[in-house]
């Protein structure tokens, strides 16, 4: 294939990607993070299984450790089974959404004004639909890819994957036998940069860069508790658990962890400087990040560890001072910073606060090799002149689980985005939506990649 693939097969795949994104969003697979609640993913997983079975895949459906936690895995045999298989994975669960805040109902999957709207459009049912559409096309057309392809659509990613990818890795590693590399979410999207500069010449033309996730922070979910003397709300109290915990959380909110320039972010900022001619001083990476517009929020969070309070629970009556107050903190730490991050948290919170936590490790790989070259070639074929750059994701994905099988991971679900769209704000945001044209672009790029990787 050369240039944009306008074949009938591609038109069908592109249309399916849009339609299936809409269908998948209409399944309310909200994950409230309660490990004791029945899973919500089963209907969406059965939908995915049916679409794969329709074209001849041998599909495995597994409920991972709890009722309703549906997962679907299928394999397409490649020309050279001795090569490591490529895993393509996406999650079917989404974070909750309040319909009162949205322009359209978050579980409508409505197609309006050139976008597919709804919870999961970006994170990540749109990407699942792209993978599913390409998987169907390859099977329909009898394509034998260069290597085995494993498609996995899983549950519970939004709560750490304990009842999804993590459970599958621990209990059904046979489903991923032979996999050596994987591609997943939060990478492959475009950012439009300013005018290109070559030497002393500025072209005046914007250039797109596609960011490939080569690393992600580790995750640490903290459960905080402060204890004091309970009693009547009308009395004097010098040992109030709520006040003690609130003060600790306020200290944490004001604290700034040290700036660390990791290799992926250094490569990203160097690449942007090469494209735009804007200076990048390694001694002051924040200055370079501040020039990135909406992208600054995404990249800035990758310059340092973060810890944000997300839940606060205390009290049961207006006239009673409780003996215990609790809070939850979402902590994210850079590679190599886990021990230092933990020590710093304890110091900032102080001796009045008890802290327990669950941890998932960071993920990282180099930005080189045949898979990266194939990604670059697929992007170049569909968007000539665009650049592909690595970056570190401040959040986490199911790569944390799959790396336990020794699988190298890249975040790459390709989307060509309009320059005015604040893409990072749509993750877990109100009015989440994905451009129809971006889904169509993604099917073309992913199809090229899987035929050549």
Coordinates of C-alpha atoms in Angstrom, one line a residue:
X1 CA 0.0 0.0 0.0
X2 CA 1.2 3.5 -0.7
X3 CA -0.5 6.8 0.3
X4 CA -3.9 6.7 2.0
X5 CA -5.6 3.3 1.7
X6 CA -8.9 4.0 0.0
X7 CA -9.8 0.4 -0.8
X8 CA -13.2 -1.0 -0.1
X9 CA -11.8 -3.1 2.7
X10 CA -10.4 0.0 4.4
X11 CA -13.6 1.9 4.0
X12 CA -15.5 -1.0 5.7
X13 CA -13.0 -1.1 8.5
X14 CA -13.1 2.6 9.1
X15 CA -16.9 2.6 9.2
X16 CA -16.9 -0.3 11.6
X17 CA -14.5 1.5 13.9
X18 CA -16.9 4.4 14.2
X19 CA -20.0 2.2 14.6
X20 CA -18.3 -0.1 17.2
X21 CA -17.0 2.8 19.2
X22 CA -20.5 4.1 19.4
X23 CA -21.9 0.7 20.3
X24 CA -19.3 0.1 23.0
X25 CA -19.8 3.5 24.7
X26 CA -23.5 2.6 25.0
X27 CA -22.6 -0.2 27.4
X28 CA -22.3 1.4 30.9
X29 CA -19.1 -0.3 32.1
X30 CA -18.5 2.1 34.9
X31 CA -15.8 0.9 37.4
X32 CA -16.5 2.4 40.8
X33 CA -13.4 0.7 42.3
X34 CA -15.3 -1.6 44.6
X35 CA -13.7 -5.0 44.5
X36 CA -16.8 -6.6 46.0
X37 CA -19.3 -5.2 43.5
X38 CA -20.3 -7.3 40.5
X39 CA -18.4 -6.4 37.4
X40 CA -20.0 -4.3 34.6
X41 CA -17.8 -5.4 31.7
X42 CA -19.5 -8.6 30.7
X43 CA -22.0 -7.2 28.1
X44 CA -19.3 -5.3 26.3
X45 CA -17.0 -8.3 26.4
X46 CA -19.7 -10.5 24.9
X47 CA -20.2 -7.9 22.2
X48 CA -16.5 -7.9 21.4
X49 CA -16.4 -11.7 21.4
X50 CA -19.3 -11.8 19.0
X51 CA -17.6 -9.4 16.6
X52 CA -14.5 -11.5 16.5
X53 CA -16.3 -14.8 16.2
X54 CA -18.4 -13.4 13.3
X55 CA -15.3 -13.4 11.1
X56 CA -13.8 -16.7 12.3
X57 CA -11.7 -16.0 15.3
X58 CA -11.4 -18.7 18.0
X59 CA -12.3 -16.6 21.0
X60 CA -11.6 -17.2 24.6
X61 CA -14.0 -15.5 27.1
X62 CA -12.8 -15.4 30.7
X63 CA -14.3 -13.8 33.8
X64 CA -11.3 -12.7 35.9
X65 CA -11.8 -13.5 39.6
X66 CA -15.3 -12.0 40.0
X67 CA -18.7 -12.3 38.3
X68 CA -19.2 -9.9 35.4
X69 CA -15.5 -9.2 34.9
X70 CA -15.5 -10.2 31.2
X71 CA -12.3 -10.5 29.2
X72 CA -11.8 -11.6 25.6
X73 CA -8.7 -12.9 24.0
X74 CA -8.1 -14.1 20.4
X75 CA -5.0 -14.9 18.3
X76 CA -4.2 -14.5 14.6
X77 CA -1.4 -16.8 13.5
X78 CA 1.5 -15.2 11.7
X79 CA 3.9 -16.3 9.0
X80 CA 6.7 -16.9 11.4
X81 CA 5.6 -18.4 14.7
X82 CA 9.2 -18.5 15.9
X83 CA 9.1 -14.7 16.2
X84 CA 7.7 -13.3 19.4
X85 CA 4.0 -12.5 19.2
X86 CA 2.7 -8.9 19.4
X87 CA 0.0 -8.3 22.0
X88 CA -2.6 -5.6 21.4
X89 CA -4.6 -4.8 24.5
X90 CA -7.4 -2.5 25.5
X91 CA -9.7 -2.2 28.5
X92 CA -13.5 -2.3 28.5
X93 CA -14.2 -0.5 31.8
X94 CA -14.5 3.3 32.2
X95 CA -14.6 5.7 35.0
X96 CA -18.1 6.8 36.1
X97 CA -19.8 9.9 34.6
X98 CA -22.6 12.1 35.8
X99 CA -25.1 12.7 33.0
X100 CA -26.1 16.1 34.5
X101 CA -22.8 17.6 33.6
X102 CA -22.6 16.5 30.0
X103 CA -23.8 18.0 26.7
X104 CA -24.9 14.6 25.6
X105 CA -25.6 11.5 27.7
X106 CA -22.3 9.9 28.6
X107 CA -23.5 6.5 27.6
X108 CA -25.3 7.4 24.4
X109 CA -22.4 6.9 21.9
X110 CA -23.9 9.7 19.9
X111 CA -22.2 10.8 16.7
X112 CA -22.5 14.6 16.4
X113 CA -20.5 17.4 14.8
X114 CA -17.8 15.0 13.5
X115 CA -17.2 13.3 16.9
X116 CA -18.3 10.2 18.7
X117 CA -19.3 11.3 22.2
X118 CA -19.5 9.5 25.5
X119 CA -17.6 8.1 28.4
X120 CA -14.8 5.9 27.0
X121 CA -14.5 7.6 23.6
X122 CA -10.9 8.5 24.4
X123 CA -10.3 6.1 27.4
X124 CA -10.5 3.7 25.7
X125 CA -13.4 2.3 23.8
X126 CA -12.5 4.3 20.7
X127 CA -9.1 2.6 20.6
X128 CA -10.7 -0.8 21.3
X129 CA -13.0 -0.2 18.3
X130 CA -9.9 0.6 16.1
X131 CA -8.2 -2.7 17.2
X132 CA -11.4 -4.6 16.7
X133 CA -12.1 -3.2 13.2
X134 CA -8.5 -4.0 12.1
X135 CA -8.6 -7.5 13.6
X136 CA -11.8 -8.1 11.7
X137 CA -10.4 -6.8 8.4
X138 CA -7.3 -8.9 8.6
X139 CA -9.3 -12.1 9.3
X140 CA -11.9 -11.3 6.6
X141 CA -9.2 -10.8 4.0
X142 CA -7.2 -13.8 5.0
X143 CA -4.1 -11.8 5.9
X144 CA -1.2 -13.7 7.4
X145 CA 0.7 -11.1 9.4
X146 CA 4.5 -11.4 9.8
X147 CA 4.1 -12.6 13.4
X148 CA 1.4 -13.9 15.7
X149 CA -1.0 -11.2 16.9
X150 CA -2.8 -11.5 20.2
X151 CA -5.9 -9.3 20.8
X152 CA -6.9 -8.9 24.4
X153 CA -9.9 -6.8 25.6
X154 CA -9.9 -6.8 29.4
X155 CA -11.7 -5.6 32.6
X156 CA -10.8 -3.4 35.6
X157 CA -8.0 -1.3 34.2
X158 CA -9.4 1.8 35.8
X159 CA -8.9 0.2 39.3
X160 CA -5.5 -1.1 38.7
X161 CA -6.3 -4.3 36.7
X162 CA -6.5 -6.5 39.8
X163 CA -9.6 -8.2 38.4
X164 CA -8.5 -7.8 34.8
X165 CA -5.0 -7.9 33.3
X166 CA -3.3 -8.7 36.6
X167 CA -5.6 -11.6 37.2
X168 CA -5.1 -12.9 33.7
X169 CA -1.3 -12.7 34.0
X170 CA -1.4 -14.6 37.3
X171 CA -4.0 -17.2 36.3
X172 CA -4.1 -17.5 32.5
X173 CA -0.6 -16.7 31.3
X174 CA -1.2 -19.4 28.6
X175 CA -3.4 -16.9 26.7
X176 CA -0.3 -14.7 26.1
X177 CA 2.2 -17.5 25.3
X178 CA 5.0 -16.3 23.1
X179 CA 4.2 -12.6 23.4
X180 CA 7.4 -10.5 23.6
X181 CA 6.0 -7.0 22.7
X182 CA 2.8 -5.2 23.2
X183 CA 1.0 -2.0 22.2
X184 CA -1.7 -0.3 24.3
X185 CA -3.2 3.0 25.2
X186 CA -2.2 6.6 25.7
X187 CA 0.2 6.9 22.8
X188 CA 0.1 7.5 19.1
X189 CA -2.0 10.6 19.3
X190 CA -0.8 13.7 17.4
X191 CA 0.1 17.1 18.7
X192 CA 0.4 20.1 16.3
X193 CA 3.6 22.0 16.8
X194 CA 4.5 25.5 15.6
X195 CA 6.4 26.4 12.5
X196 CA 9.2 24.1 11.4
X197 CA 12.7 25.5 11.6
X198 CA 15.7 24.1 9.6
X199 CA 18.9 26.0 10.2
X200 CA 18.0 29.6 9.9
X201 CA 15.0 28.9 7.7
X202 CA 11.4 28.9 9.1
X203 CA 8.9 27.2 6.8
X204 CA 5.8 28.7 8.4
X205 CA 4.1 25.3 8.2
X206 CA 2.9 23.5 11.2
X207 CA 4.1 19.9 11.8
X208 CA 2.5 17.1 13.7
X209 CA 4.4 14.9 16.1
X210 CA 2.9 11.6 17.3
X211 CA 3.8 10.7 20.8
X212 CA 4.6 7.1 21.6
X213 CA 4.5 6.1 25.2
X214 CA 7.8 4.3 26.1
X215 CA 7.5 4.6 29.9
X216 CA 5.0 5.3 32.6
X217 CA 5.1 6.2 36.3
X218 CA 4.6 3.8 39.1
X219 CA 1.3 3.9 41.0
X220 CA 0.9 4.1 44.7
X221 CA -2.6 4.3 46.3
X222 CA -2.4 5.4 49.9
X223 CA -5.0 4.8 52.6
X224 CA -4.5 7.5 55.3
X225 CA -5.9 7.5 58.8
X226 CA -5.7 9.9 61.7
X227 CA -7.1 9.0 65.2
X228 CA -8.0 11.3 68.0
X229 CA -10.4 11.7 70.9
X230 CA -14.0 11.6 69.9
X231 CA -16.7 13.4 71.8
X232 CA -19.5 16.0 71.8
X233 CA -19.2 18.7 69.1
X234 CA -19.9 21.4 71.7
X235 CA -16.8 20.7 73.8
X236 CA -13.2 21.9 73.5
X237 CA -11.1 19.5 71.5
X238 CA -7.3 19.6 71.1
X239 CA -7.1 16.1 69.5
X240 CA -9.4 16.3 66.5
X241 CA -8.8 13.5 64.0
X242 CA -10.4 15.4 61.1
X243 CA -8.3 18.5 61.8
X244 CA -5.1 16.4 62.0
X245 CA -5.8 14.6 58.8
X246 CA -6.9 17.8 57.0
X247 CA -3.7 19.5 58.0
X248 CA -1.6 16.6 56.7
X249 CA -3.5 16.5 53.4
X250 CA -3.0 20.3 53.1
X251 CA 0.7 19.9 53.6
X252 CA 0.8 17.2 50.9
X253 CA -1.2 19.4 48.5
X254 CA 1.3 22.2 48.9
X255 CA 4.4 20.0 48.6
X256 CA 6.3 19.8 45.4
X257 CA 8.4 16.8 44.7
X258 CA 11.8 17.3 43.1
X259 CA 12.1 17.7 39.3
X260 CA 13.6 14.8 37.5
X261 CA 14.4 14.8 33.8
X262 CA 13.9 11.2 32.5
X263 CA 15.2 9.9 29.2
X264 CA 11.8 9.8 27.4
X265 CA 11.0 13.3 28.4
X266 CA 14.5 14.5 27.5
X267 CA 14.0 12.9 24.1
X268 CA 10.6 14.4 23.6
X269 CA 11.7 18.0 24.5
X270 CA 14.8 17.6 22.4
X271 CA 12.7 16.5 19.4
X272 CA 10.2 19.3 19.8
X273 CA 13.1 21.8 20.0
X274 CA 14.6 20.3 16.8
X275 CA 11.2 20.7 15.0
X276 CA 10.3 24.2 16.2
X277 CA 13.7 25.8 16.9
X278 CA 12.5 26.8 20.3
X279 CA 15.3 26.4 22.9
X280 CA 15.4 23.5 25.3
X281 CA 17.8 23.9 28.3
X282 CA 18.1 20.7 30.3
X283 CA 18.8 22.7 33.4
X284 CA 15.3 24.2 33.1
X285 CA 13.0 21.7 31.4
X286 CA 9.9 23.4 33.0
X287 CA 10.4 26.4 30.7
X288 CA 10.3 24.1 27.6
X289 CA 7.2 22.4 29.0
X290 CA 5.4 25.7 29.7
X291 CA 5.6 26.5 25.9
X292 CA 3.6 23.4 25.0
X293 CA 0.1 24.8 25.5
X294 CA -2.5 22.2 26.4
X295 CA 0.2 19.5 26.1
X296 CA 2.0 21.1 29.1
X297 CA -0.4 19.5 31.5
X298 CA 0.4 16.0 30.2
X299 CA 4.2 16.5 30.0
X300 CA 4.5 18.6 33.1
X301 CA 3.1 15.8 35.3
X302 CA 5.9 13.6 34.0
X303 CA 8.6 15.9 35.4
X304 CA 8.1 15.0 39.0
X305 CA 6.2 12.6 41.4
X306 CA 2.7 13.6 42.3
X307 CA 0.3 12.8 45.2
X308 CA -3.3 14.1 45.1
X309 CA -6.0 13.4 47.7
X310 CA -9.0 11.9 46.0
X311 CA -11.3 10.8 48.8
X312 CA -11.9 12.1 52.4
X313 CA -14.1 10.3 54.8
X314 CA -14.9 11.4 58.4
X315 CA -17.7 11.8 60.8
X316 CA -21.3 10.6 61.1
X317 CA -23.2 13.4 62.9
X318 CA -23.0 17.1 62.9
X319 CA -22.7 17.2 66.7
X320 CA -20.1 14.4 67.2
X321 CA -16.3 14.7 66.8
X322 CA -15.3 11.3 65.4
X323 CA -12.3 9.4 66.7
X324 CA -11.1 8.5 63.2
X325 CA -10.7 10.3 59.9
X326 CA -9.7 8.6 56.6
X327 CA -8.5 9.8 53.2
X328 CA -7.2 8.2 50.0
X329 CA -4.3 9.6 48.0
X330 CA -3.4 8.8 44.4
X331 CA 0.4 8.8 44.2
X332 CA 2.5 8.5 41.0
X333 CA 6.2 8.1 41.1
X334 CA 8.9 8.3 38.4
X335 CA 11.1 5.3 37.6
X336 CA 13.8 4.8 40.3
X337 CA 11.9 7.0 42.8
X338 CA 9.7 4.5 44.7
X339 CA 11.7 4.4 47.9
X340 CA 12.5 8.1 47.9
X341 CA 8.8 8.9 47.2
X342 CA 7.6 6.8 50.1
X343 CA 10.0 8.4 52.5
X344 CA 9.0 11.8 51.4
X345 CA 5.3 11.1 51.7
X346 CA 5.8 9.9 55.3
X347 CA 7.8 12.9 56.2
X348 CA 5.3 15.4 54.7
X349 CA 2.3 13.6 56.3
X350 CA 3.8 13.6 59.7
X351 CA 3.6 11.3 62.7
X352 CA -0.1 11.8 63.4
X353 CA -1.1 10.0 60.1
X354 CA -1.0 6.3 59.5
X355 CA -0.4 5.3 55.9
X356 CA -0.8 2.0 54.1
X357 CA -0.4 1.6 50.4
X358 CA -0.6 -0.7 47.3
X359 CA 2.0 -0.2 44.6
X360 CA 2.3 -1.0 41.0
X361 CA 5.7 -0.5 39.4
X362 CA 6.8 1.9 36.7
X363 CA 7.2 0.6 33.1
X364 CA 9.9 1.5 30.6
X365 CA 11.6 0.5 27.4
X366 CA 13.9 2.0 24.8
X367 CA 12.7 3.9 21.8
X368 CA 14.3 1.7 19.1
X369 CA 14.0 -1.6 17.3
X370 CA 11.9 -3.1 14.5
X371 CA 8.6 -2.3 16.1
X372 CA 9.4 1.4 16.5
X373 CA 10.6 1.5 12.9
X374 CA 7.4 -0.1 11.7
X375 CA 5.4 2.5 13.7
X376 CA 7.4 5.3 12.2
X377 CA 6.8 3.9 8.7
X378 CA 3.0 3.5 9.2
X379 CA 2.7 7.1 10.4
X380 CA 4.8 8.4 7.6
X381 CA 2.7 6.6 5.0
X382 CA -0.5 8.2 6.3
X383 CA 0.9 11.6 7.4
X384 CA 4.0 12.4 5.4
X385 CA 6.5 14.6 7.2
X386 CA 5.1 13.9 10.6
X387 CA 7.6 13.0 13.4
X388 CA 7.3 10.2 16.0
X389 CA 8.6 11.0 19.5
X390 CA 8.8 9.1 22.8
X391 CA 7.4 10.3 26.0
X392 CA 6.7 9.1 29.6
X393 CA 3.1 8.8 30.7
X394 CA 2.3 10.3 34.1
X395 CA -0.6 7.8 34.6
X396 CA -0.7 4.0 34.4
X397 CA -2.0 1.3 32.1
X398 CA -2.3 -2.4 32.0
X399 CA 1.3 -2.5 30.8
X400 CA 2.2 -2.7 34.5
X401 CA 0.6 -6.2 34.6
X402 CA 1.7 -7.5 31.2
X403 CA 5.4 -6.5 31.9
X404 CA 5.3 -9.3 34.6
X405 CA 5.4 -11.7 31.6
X406 CA 8.5 -10.1 30.3
X407 CA 6.6 -8.3 27.5
X408 CA 8.0 -5.0 26.2
X409 CA 5.4 -2.3 26.0
X410 CA 4.7 0.7 23.8
X411 CA 1.7 3.0 24.1
X412 CA 0.4 3.4 20.5
X413 CA -3.2 3.7 19.5
X414 CA -2.9 6.2 16.6
X415 CA -5.2 9.2 16.3
X416 CA -4.7 12.3 14.1
X417 CA -6.2 15.1 16.1
X418 CA -7.3 18.6 15.2
X419 CA -4.9 21.2 16.7
X420 CA -7.6 23.0 18.6
X421 CA -8.6 19.9 20.6
X422 CA -7.3 19.7 24.2
X423 CA -7.0 16.0 24.1
X424 CA -5.5 15.4 27.5
X425 CA -8.4 17.2 29.2
X426 CA -10.8 14.6 27.8
X427 CA -9.4 11.7 29.8
X428 CA -11.9 11.1 32.6
X429 CA -13.3 14.6 31.7
X430 CA -16.8 15.9 30.9
X431 CA -17.9 15.7 27.3
X432 CA -15.3 13.1 26.4
X433 CA -15.3 12.6 22.6
X434 CA -13.1 11.4 19.8
X435 CA -13.1 12.7 16.2
X436 CA -14.7 10.4 13.6
X437 CA -11.8 11.3 11.3
X438 CA -9.3 10.3 14.0
X439 CA -10.9 6.8 14.3
X440 CA -10.7 6.4 10.5
X441 CA -7.1 7.5 10.5
X442 CA -6.3 5.1 13.3
X443 CA -7.7 2.1 11.4
X444 CA -5.5 2.9 8.4
X445 CA -2.3 3.3 10.5
X446 CA -2.9 0.2 12.7
X447 CA -3.7 -1.9 9.6
X448 CA -0.4 -0.9 8.0
X449 CA 1.5 -1.6 11.2
X450 CA 0.1 -5.1 11.7
X451 CA 0.8 -6.1 8.1
X452 CA 4.4 -5.1 8.4
X453 CA 5.5 -5.4 12.1

